[in-house]
PDB file of C-alpha atoms and ligand atoms in Angstrom:
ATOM      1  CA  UNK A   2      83.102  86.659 115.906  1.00 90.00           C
ATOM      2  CA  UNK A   3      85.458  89.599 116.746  1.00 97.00           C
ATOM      3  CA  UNK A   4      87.244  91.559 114.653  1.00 98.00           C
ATOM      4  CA  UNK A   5      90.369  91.222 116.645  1.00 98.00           C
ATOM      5  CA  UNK A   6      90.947  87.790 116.813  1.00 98.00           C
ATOM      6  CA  UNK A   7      95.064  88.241 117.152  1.00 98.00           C
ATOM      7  CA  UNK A   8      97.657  89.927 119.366  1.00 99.00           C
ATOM      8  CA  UNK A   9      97.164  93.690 119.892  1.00 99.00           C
ATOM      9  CA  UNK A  10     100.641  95.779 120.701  1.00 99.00           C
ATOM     10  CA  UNK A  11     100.232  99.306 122.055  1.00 99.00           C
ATOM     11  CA  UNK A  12     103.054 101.646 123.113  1.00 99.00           C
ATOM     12  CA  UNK A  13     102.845 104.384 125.262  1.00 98.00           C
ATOM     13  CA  UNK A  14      99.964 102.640 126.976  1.00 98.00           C
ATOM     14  CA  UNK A  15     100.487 103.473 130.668  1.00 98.00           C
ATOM     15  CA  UNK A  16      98.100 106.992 129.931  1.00 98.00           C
ATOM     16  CA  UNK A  17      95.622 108.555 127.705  1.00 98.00           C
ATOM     17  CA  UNK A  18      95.340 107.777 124.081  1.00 98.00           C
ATOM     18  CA  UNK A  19      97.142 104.784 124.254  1.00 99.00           C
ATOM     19  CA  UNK A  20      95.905 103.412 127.376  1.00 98.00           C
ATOM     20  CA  UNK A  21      92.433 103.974 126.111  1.00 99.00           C
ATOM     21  CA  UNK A  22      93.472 101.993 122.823  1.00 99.00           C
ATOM     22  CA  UNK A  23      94.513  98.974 125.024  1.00 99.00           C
ATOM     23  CA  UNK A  24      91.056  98.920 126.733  1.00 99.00           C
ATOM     24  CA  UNK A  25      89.655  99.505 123.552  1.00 99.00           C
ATOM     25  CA  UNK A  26      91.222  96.447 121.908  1.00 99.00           C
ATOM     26  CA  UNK A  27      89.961  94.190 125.404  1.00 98.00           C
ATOM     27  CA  UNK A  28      86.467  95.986 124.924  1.00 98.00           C
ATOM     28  CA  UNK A  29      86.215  95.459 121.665  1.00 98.00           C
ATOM     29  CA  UNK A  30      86.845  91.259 122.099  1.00 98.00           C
ATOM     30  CA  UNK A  31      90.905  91.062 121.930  1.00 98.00           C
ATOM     31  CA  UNK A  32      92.166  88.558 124.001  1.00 98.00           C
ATOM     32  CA  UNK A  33      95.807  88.683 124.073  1.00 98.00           C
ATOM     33  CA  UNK A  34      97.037  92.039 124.398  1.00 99.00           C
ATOM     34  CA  UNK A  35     100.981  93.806 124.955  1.00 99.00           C
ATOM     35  CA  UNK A  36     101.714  96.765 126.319  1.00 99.00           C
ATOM     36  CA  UNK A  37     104.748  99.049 126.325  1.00 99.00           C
ATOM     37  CA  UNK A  38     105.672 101.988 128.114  1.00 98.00           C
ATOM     38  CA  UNK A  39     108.568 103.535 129.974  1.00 98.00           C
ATOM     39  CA  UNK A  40     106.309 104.161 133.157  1.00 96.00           C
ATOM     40  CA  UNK A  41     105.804 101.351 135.587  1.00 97.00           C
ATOM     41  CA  UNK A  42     102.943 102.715 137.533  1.00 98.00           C
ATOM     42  CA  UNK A  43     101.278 103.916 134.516  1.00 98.00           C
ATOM     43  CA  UNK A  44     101.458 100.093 133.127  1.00 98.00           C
ATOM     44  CA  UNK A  45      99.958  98.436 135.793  1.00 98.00           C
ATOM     45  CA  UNK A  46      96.787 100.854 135.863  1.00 98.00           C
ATOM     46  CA  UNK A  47      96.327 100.274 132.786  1.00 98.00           C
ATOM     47  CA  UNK A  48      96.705  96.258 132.907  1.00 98.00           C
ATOM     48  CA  UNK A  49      94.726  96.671 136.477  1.00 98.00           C
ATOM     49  CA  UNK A  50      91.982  97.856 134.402  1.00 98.00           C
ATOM     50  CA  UNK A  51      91.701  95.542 131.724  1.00 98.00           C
ATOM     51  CA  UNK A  52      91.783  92.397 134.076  1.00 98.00           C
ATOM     52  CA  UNK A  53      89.170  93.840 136.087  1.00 98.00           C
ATOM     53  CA  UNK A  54      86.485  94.757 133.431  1.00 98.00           C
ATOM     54  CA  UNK A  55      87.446  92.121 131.147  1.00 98.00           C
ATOM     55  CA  UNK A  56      88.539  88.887 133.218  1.00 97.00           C
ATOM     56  CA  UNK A  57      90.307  86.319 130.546  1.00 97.00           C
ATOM     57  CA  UNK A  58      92.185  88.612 129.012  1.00 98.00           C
ATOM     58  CA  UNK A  59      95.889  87.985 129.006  1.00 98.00           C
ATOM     59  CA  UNK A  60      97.877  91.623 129.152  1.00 98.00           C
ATOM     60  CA  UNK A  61     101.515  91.618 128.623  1.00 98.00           C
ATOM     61  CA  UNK A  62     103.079  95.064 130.799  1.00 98.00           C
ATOM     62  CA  UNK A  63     106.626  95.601 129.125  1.00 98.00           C
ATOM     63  CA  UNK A  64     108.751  98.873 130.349  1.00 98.00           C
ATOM     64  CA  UNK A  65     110.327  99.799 127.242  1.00 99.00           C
ATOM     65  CA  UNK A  66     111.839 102.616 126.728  1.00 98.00           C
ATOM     66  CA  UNK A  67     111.406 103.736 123.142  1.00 99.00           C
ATOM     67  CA  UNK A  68     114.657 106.036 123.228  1.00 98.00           C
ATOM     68  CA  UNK A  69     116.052 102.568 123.453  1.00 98.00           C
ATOM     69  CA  UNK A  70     116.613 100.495 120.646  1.00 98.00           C
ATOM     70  CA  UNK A  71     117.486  97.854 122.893  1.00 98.00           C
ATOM     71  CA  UNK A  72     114.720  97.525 125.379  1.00 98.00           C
ATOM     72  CA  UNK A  73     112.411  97.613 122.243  1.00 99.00           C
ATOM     73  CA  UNK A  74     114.166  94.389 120.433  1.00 98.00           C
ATOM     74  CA  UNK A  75     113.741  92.764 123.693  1.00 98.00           C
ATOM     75  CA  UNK A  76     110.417  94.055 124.627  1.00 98.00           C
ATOM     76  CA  UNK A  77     109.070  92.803 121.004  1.00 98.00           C
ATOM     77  CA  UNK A  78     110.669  89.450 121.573  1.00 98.00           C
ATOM     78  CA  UNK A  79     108.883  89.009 124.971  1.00 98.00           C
ATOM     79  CA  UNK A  80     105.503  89.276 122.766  1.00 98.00           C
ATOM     80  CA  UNK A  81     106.718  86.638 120.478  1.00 98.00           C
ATOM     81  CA  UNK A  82     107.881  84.439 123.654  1.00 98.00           C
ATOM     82  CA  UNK A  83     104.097  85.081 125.242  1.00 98.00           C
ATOM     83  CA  UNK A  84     101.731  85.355 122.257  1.00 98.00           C
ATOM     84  CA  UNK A  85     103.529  84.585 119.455  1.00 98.00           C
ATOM     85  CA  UNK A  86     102.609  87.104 116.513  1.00 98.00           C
ATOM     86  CA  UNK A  87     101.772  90.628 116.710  1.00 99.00           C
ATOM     87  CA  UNK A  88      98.792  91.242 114.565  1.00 99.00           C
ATOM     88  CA  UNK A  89      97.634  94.936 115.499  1.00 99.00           C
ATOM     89  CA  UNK A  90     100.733  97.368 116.383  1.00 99.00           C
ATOM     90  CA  UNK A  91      99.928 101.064 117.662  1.00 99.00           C
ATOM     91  CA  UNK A  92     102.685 103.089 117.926  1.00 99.00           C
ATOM     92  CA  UNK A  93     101.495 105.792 119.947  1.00 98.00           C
ATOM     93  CA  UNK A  94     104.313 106.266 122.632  1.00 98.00           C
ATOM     94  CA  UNK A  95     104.698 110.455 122.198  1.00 98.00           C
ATOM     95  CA  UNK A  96     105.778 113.772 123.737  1.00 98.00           C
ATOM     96  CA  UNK A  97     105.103 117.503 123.191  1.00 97.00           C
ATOM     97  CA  UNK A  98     108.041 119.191 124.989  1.00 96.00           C
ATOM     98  CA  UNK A  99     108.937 122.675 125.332  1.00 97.00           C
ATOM     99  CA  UNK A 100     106.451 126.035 123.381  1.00 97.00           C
ATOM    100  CA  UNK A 101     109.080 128.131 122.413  1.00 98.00           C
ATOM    101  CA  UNK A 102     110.475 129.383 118.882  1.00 98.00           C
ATOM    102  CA  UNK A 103     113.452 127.701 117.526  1.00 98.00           C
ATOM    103  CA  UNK A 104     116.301 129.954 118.876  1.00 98.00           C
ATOM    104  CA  UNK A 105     115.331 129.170 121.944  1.00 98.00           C
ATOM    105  CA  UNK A 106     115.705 125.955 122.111  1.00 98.00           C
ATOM    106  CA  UNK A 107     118.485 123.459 123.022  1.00 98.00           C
ATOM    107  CA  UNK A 108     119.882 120.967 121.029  1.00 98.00           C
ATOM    108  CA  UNK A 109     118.882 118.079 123.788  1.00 98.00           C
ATOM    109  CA  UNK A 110     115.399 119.247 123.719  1.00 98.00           C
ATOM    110  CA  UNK A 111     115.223 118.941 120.007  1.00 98.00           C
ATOM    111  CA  UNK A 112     116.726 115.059 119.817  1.00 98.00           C
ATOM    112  CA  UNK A 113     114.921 114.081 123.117  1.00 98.00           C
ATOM    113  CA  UNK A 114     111.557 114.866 120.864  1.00 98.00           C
ATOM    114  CA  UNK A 115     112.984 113.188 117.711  1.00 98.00           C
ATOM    115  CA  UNK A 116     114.319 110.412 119.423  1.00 98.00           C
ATOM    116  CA  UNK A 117     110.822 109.149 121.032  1.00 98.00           C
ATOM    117  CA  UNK A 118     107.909 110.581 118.606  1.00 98.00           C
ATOM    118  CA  UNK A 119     110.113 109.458 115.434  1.00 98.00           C
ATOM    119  CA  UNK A 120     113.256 107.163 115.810  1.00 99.00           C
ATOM    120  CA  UNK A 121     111.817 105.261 119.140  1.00 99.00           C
ATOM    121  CA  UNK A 122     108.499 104.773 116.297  1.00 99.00           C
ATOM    122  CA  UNK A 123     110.498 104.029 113.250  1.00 98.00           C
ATOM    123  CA  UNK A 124     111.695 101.112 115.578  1.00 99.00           C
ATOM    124  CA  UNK A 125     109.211  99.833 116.959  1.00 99.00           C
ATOM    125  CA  UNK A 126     107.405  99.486 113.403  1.00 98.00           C
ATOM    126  CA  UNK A 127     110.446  98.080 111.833  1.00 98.00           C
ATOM    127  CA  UNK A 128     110.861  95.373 114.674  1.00 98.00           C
ATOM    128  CA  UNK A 129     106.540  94.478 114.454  1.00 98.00           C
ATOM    129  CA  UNK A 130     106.960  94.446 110.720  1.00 98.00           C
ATOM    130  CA  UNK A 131     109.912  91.383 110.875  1.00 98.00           C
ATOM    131  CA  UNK A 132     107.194  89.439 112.499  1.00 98.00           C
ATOM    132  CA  UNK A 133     104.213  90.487 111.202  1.00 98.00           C
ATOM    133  CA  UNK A 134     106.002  89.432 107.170  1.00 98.00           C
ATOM    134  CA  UNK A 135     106.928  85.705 108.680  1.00 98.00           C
ATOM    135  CA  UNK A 136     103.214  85.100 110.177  1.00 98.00           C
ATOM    136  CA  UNK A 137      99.762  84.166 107.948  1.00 98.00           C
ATOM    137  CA  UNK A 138      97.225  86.375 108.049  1.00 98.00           C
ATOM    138  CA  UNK A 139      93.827  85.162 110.542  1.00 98.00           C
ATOM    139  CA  UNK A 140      90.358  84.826 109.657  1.00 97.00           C
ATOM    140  CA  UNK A 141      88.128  87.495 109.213  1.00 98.00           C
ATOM    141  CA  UNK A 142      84.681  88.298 110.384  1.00 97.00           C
ATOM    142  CA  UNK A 143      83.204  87.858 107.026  1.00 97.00           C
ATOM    143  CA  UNK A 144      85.361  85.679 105.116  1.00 97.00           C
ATOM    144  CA  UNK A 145      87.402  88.438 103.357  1.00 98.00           C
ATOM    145  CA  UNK A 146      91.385  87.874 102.956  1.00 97.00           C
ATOM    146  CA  UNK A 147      92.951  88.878 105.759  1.00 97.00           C
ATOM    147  CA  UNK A 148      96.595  91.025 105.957  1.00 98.00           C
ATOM    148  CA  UNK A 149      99.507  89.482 107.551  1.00 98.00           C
ATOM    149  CA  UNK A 150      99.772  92.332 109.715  1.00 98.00           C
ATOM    150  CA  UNK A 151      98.246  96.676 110.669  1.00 99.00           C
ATOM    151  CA  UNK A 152     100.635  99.096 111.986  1.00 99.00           C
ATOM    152  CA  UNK A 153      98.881 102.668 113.292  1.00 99.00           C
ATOM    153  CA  UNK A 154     101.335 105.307 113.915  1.00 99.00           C
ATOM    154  CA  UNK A 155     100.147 108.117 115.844  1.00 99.00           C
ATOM    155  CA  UNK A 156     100.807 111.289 114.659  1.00 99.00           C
ATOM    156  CA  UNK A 157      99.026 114.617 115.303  1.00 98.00           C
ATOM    157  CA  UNK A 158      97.291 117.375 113.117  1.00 98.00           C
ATOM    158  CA  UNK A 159     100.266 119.477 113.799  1.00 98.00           C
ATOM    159  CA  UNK A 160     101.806 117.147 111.126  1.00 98.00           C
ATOM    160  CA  UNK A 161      99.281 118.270 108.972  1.00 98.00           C
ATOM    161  CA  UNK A 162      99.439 121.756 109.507  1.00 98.00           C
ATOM    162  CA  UNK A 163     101.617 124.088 112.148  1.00 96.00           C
ATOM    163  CA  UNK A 164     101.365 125.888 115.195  1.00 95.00           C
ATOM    164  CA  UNK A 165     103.667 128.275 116.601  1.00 97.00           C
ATOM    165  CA  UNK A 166     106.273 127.171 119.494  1.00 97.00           C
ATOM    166  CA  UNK A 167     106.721 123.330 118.858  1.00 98.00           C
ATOM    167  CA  UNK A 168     109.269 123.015 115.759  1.00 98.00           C
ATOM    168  CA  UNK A 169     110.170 119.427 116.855  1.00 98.00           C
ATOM    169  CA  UNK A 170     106.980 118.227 117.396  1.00 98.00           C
ATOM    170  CA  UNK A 171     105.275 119.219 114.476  1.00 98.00           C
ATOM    171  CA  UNK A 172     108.506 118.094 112.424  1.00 98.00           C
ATOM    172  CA  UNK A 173     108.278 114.866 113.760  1.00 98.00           C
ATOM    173  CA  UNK A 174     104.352 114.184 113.253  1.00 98.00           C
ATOM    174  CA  UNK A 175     104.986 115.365 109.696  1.00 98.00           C
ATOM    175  CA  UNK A 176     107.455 112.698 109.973  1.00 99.00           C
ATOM    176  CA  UNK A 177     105.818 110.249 110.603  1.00 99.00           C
ATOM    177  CA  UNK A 178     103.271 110.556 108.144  1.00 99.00           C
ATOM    178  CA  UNK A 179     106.099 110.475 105.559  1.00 98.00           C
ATOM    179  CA  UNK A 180     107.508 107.340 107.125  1.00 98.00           C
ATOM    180  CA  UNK A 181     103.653 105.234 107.005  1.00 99.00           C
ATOM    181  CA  UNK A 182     103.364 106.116 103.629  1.00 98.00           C
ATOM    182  CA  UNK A 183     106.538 104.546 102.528  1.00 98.00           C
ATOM    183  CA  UNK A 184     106.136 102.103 104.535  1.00 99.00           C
ATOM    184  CA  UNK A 185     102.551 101.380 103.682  1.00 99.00           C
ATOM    185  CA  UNK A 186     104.233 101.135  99.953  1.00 98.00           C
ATOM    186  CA  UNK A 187     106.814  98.827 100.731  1.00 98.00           C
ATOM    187  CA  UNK A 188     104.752  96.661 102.936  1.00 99.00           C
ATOM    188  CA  UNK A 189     101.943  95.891 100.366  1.00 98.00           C
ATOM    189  CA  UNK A 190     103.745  92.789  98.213  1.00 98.00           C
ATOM    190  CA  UNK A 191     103.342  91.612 101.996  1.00 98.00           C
ATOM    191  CA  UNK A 192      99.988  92.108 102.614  1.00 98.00           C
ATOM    192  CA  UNK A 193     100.298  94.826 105.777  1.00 99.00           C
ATOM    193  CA  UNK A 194      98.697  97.538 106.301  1.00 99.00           C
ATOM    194  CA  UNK A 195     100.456 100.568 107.777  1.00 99.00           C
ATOM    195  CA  UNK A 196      98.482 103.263 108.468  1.00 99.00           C
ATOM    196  CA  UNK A 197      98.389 106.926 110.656  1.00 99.00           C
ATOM    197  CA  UNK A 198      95.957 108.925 113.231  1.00 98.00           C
ATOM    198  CA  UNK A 199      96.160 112.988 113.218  1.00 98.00           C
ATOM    199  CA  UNK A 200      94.296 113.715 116.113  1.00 98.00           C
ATOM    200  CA  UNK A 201      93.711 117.278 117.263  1.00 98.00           C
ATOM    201  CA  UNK A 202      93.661 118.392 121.026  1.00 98.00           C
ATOM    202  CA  UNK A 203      92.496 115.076 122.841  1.00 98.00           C
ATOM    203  CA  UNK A 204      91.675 115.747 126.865  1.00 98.00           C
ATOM    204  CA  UNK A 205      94.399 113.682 128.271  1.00 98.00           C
ATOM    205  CA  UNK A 206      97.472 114.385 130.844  1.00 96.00           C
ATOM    206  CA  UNK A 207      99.146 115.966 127.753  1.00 95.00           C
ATOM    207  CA  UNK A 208      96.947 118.555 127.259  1.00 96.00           C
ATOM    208  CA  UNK A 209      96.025 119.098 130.840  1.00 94.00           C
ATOM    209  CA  UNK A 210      97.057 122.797 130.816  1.00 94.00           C
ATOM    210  CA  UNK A 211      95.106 123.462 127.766  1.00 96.00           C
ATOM    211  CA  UNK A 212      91.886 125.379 128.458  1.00 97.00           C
ATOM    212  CA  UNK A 213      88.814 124.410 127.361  1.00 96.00           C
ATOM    213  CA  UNK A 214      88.064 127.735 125.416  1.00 96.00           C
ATOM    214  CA  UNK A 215      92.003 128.253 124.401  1.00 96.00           C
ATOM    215  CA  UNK A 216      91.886 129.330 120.897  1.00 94.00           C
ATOM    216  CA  UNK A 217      93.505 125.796 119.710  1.00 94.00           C
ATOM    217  CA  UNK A 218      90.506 124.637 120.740  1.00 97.00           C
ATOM    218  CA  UNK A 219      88.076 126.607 119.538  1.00 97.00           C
ATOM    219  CA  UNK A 220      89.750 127.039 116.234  1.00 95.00           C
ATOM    220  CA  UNK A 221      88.229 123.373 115.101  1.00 97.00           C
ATOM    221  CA  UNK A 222      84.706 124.111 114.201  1.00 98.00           C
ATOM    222  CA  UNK A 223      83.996 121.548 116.261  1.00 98.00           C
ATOM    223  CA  UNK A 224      84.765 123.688 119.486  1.00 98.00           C
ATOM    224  CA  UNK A 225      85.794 121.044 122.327  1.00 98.00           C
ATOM    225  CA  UNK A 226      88.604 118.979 122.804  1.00 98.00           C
ATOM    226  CA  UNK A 227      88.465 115.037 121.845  1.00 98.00           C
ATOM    227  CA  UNK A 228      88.366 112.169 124.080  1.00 98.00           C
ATOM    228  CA  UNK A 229      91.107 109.386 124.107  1.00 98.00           C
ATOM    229  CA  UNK A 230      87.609 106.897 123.432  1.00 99.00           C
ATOM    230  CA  UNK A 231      87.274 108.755 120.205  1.00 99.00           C
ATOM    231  CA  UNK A 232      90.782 108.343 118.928  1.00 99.00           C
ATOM    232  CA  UNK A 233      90.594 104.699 120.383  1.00 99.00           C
ATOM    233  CA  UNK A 234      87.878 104.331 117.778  1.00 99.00           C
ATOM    234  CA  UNK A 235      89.331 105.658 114.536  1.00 99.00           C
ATOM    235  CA  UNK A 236      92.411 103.287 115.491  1.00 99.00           C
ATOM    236  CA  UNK A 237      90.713  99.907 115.843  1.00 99.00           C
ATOM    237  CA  UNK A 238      89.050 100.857 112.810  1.00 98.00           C
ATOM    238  CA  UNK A 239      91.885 101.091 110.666  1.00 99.00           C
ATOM    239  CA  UNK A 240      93.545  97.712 112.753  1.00 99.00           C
ATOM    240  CA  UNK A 241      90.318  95.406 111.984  1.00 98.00           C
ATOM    241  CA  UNK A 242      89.427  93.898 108.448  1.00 98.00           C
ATOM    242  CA  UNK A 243      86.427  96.823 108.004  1.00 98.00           C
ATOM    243  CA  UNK A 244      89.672  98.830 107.213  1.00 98.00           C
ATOM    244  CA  UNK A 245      91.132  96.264 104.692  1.00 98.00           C
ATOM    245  CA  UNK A 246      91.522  98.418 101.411  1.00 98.00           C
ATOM    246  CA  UNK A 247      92.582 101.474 103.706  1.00 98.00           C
ATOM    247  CA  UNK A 248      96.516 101.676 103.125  1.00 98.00           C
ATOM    248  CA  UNK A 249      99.012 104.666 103.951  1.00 99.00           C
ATOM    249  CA  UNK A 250      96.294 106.706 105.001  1.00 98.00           C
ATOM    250  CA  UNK A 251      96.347 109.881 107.746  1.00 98.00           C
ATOM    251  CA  UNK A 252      93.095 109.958 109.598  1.00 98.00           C
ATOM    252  CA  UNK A 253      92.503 112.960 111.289  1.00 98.00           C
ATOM    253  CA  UNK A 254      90.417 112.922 114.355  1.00 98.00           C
ATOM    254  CA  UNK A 255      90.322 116.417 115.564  1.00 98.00           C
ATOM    255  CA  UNK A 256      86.868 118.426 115.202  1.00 98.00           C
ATOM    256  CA  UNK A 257      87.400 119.403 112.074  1.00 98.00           C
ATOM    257  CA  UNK A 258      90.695 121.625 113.008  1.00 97.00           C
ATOM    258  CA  UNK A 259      92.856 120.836 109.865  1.00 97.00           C
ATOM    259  CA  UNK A 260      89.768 122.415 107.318  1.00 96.00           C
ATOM    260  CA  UNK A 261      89.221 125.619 108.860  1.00 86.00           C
TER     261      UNK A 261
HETATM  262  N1  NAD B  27      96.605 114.560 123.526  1.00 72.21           N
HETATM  263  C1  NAD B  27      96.605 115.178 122.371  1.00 72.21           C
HETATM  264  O1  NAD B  27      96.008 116.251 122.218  1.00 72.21           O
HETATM  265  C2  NAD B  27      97.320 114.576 121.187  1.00 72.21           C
HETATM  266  C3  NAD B  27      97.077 115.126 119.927  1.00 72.21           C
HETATM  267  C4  NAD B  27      97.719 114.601 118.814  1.00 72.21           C
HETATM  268  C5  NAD B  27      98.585 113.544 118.972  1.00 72.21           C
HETATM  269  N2  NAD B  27      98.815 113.032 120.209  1.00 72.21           N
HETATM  270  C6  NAD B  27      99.765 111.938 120.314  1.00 72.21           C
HETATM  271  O2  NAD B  27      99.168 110.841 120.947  1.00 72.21           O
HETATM  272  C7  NAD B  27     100.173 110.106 121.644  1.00 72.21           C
HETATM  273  C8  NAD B  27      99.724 109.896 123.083  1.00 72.21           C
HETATM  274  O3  NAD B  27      99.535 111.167 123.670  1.00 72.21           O
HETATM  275  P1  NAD B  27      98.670 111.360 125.006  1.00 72.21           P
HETATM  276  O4  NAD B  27      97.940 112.617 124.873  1.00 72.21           O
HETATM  277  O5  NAD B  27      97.950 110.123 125.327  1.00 72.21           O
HETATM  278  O6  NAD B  27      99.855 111.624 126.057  1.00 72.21           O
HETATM  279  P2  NAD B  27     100.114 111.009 127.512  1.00 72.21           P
HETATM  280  O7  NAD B  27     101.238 111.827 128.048  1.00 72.21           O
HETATM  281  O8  NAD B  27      98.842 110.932 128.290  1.00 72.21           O
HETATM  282  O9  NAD B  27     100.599 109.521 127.208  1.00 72.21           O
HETATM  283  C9  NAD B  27     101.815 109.287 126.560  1.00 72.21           C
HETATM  284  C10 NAD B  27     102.382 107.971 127.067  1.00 72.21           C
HETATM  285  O10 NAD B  27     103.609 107.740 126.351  1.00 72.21           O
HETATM  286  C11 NAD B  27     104.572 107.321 127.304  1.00 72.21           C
HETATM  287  N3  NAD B  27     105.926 107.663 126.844  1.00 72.21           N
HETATM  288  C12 NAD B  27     106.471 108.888 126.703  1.00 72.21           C
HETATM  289  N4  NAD B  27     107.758 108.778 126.352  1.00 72.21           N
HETATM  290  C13 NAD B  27     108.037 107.452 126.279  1.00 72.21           C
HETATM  291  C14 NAD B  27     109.198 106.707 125.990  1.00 72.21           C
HETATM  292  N5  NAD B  27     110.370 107.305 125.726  1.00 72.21           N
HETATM  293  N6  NAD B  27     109.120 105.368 125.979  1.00 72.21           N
HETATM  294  C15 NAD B  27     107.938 104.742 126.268  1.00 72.21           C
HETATM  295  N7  NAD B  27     106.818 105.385 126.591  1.00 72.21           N
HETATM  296  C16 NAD B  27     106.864 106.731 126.584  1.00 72.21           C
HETATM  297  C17 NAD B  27     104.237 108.076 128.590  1.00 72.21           C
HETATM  298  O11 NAD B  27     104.805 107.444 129.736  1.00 72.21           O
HETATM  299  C18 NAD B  27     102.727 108.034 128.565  1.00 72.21           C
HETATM  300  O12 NAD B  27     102.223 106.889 129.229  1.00 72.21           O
HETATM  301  C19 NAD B  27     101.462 110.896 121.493  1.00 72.21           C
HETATM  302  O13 NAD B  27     102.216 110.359 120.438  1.00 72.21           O
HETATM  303  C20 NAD B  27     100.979 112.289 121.139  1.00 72.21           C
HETATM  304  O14 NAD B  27     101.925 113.025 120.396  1.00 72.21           O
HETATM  305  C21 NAD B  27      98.195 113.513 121.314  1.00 72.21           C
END
């Protein structure tokens, strides 16, 4: 039996982390699974390549907009329409923005950050939570109790610890942290599990301009930059029922760059 008998959700799925979790979920035996993103093209490569490798499985491409709160009600209430529950959310919709110190920067560029890595997250996991608390939990693979729901928020290592140049972004990873583990509290007495990802510097369009021997890199004792396959991994852990006593936790995946 798979572990993922339910409805996987994944935002930011039209490229790298998140389009990697989507395949992930259809790799890994998920049959019904939603995507959101505010890129069109980026959607349909990534449904493209799920119907191709994995024939049966039924992908749901929603442009949302996560700066929206709009789009995202309606986006989440197309899932419902289509598949009913949502039993594995990944927010992982995210941008880095500008390097500069904070006097440099404008206003715009500081809320344009906020308003997709934290607000368009916040809610996204507070409309997948108002579904997840009116649905019963599924099966499991071995018989355990199941939740009722898993949120994973992705946040970064930079929440963890800082780098120079990105104020916003490392404010908002650190953010959303915060926000899982009150979450993860106030979800319990409903049996969902809310959880978070730190990764470190994952090869993917976002960190195309990174070198491979940049000192961000090689700071990890690790040496080399992730793959999205390895974050992918560490997040269907934490949404299947192996993960079922894991609760408010931040799982870095980075090399080993927070402990250096
Ligand atoms: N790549 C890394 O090194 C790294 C490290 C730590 C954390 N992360 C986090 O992982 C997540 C994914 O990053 P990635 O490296 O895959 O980046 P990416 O740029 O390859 O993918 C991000 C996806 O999010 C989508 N997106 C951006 N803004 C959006 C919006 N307003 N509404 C809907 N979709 C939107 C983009 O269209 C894109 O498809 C981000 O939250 C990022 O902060 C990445």
């Amino acid at each position: 039996m798979t572990l993922f008998p339910g409805v996987a959700l994944v935002t930011g799925a039209g490229s790298g982390i998140g389009k990697q979790i989507a395949i992930s979920f259809a790799a890994e035996g998920c049959r019904r699974i939603a995507i959101f993103d505010h890129g069109t093209t980026g959607l349909e490569e990534t449904k493209g390549h799920i119907e191709t490798a994995f024939p049966g499985v039924d992908v749901l491409p929603v442009k949302v907009d996560v700066r929206v709160e709009t789009e995202i009600v309606d986006g989440i209430a197309q899932v419902i329409q289509q598949f009913e529950r949502i039993d594995y959310a990944i927010n992982c919709a995210g941008i880095f923005g500008p390097t500069k110190p904070s006097h440099e920067w404008h206003t715009s560029e500081f809320d344009n950050i906020f308003n997709t890595n934290l607000r368009g997250l916040w809610i996204c996991s507070r409309e997948e939570v108002k579904h997840m608390m009116a649905q019963e939990p599924l099966p499991t693979h071995d018989g355990r109790p199941g939740c009722r729901g898993s949120i994973v928020n992705m946040a970064s290592n930079l929440g963890l610890v800082s780098k120079d140049g990105t104020p916003a972004y490392n404010a908002s990873k650190t953010a959303i942290i915060s926000i899982t583990r009150t979450d993860a509290i106030d979800y319990s007495p409903h049996n969902i599990r809310v959880n978070c990802v730190c990764p470190g510097i994952i090869d993917t369009p976002l960190t195309a301009e990174i070198p491979d021997d940049a000192p961000g890199v090689l700071i990890a004792p690790m040496k080399r930059k992730g793959t999205p396959q390895e974050v992918a991994d560490a997040v269907l852990f934490l949404s299947s029922p192996k993960a079922s006593f894991i609760q408010g936790s931040s799982l870095t995946v980075d090399g080993g760059y927070v402990i250096n």
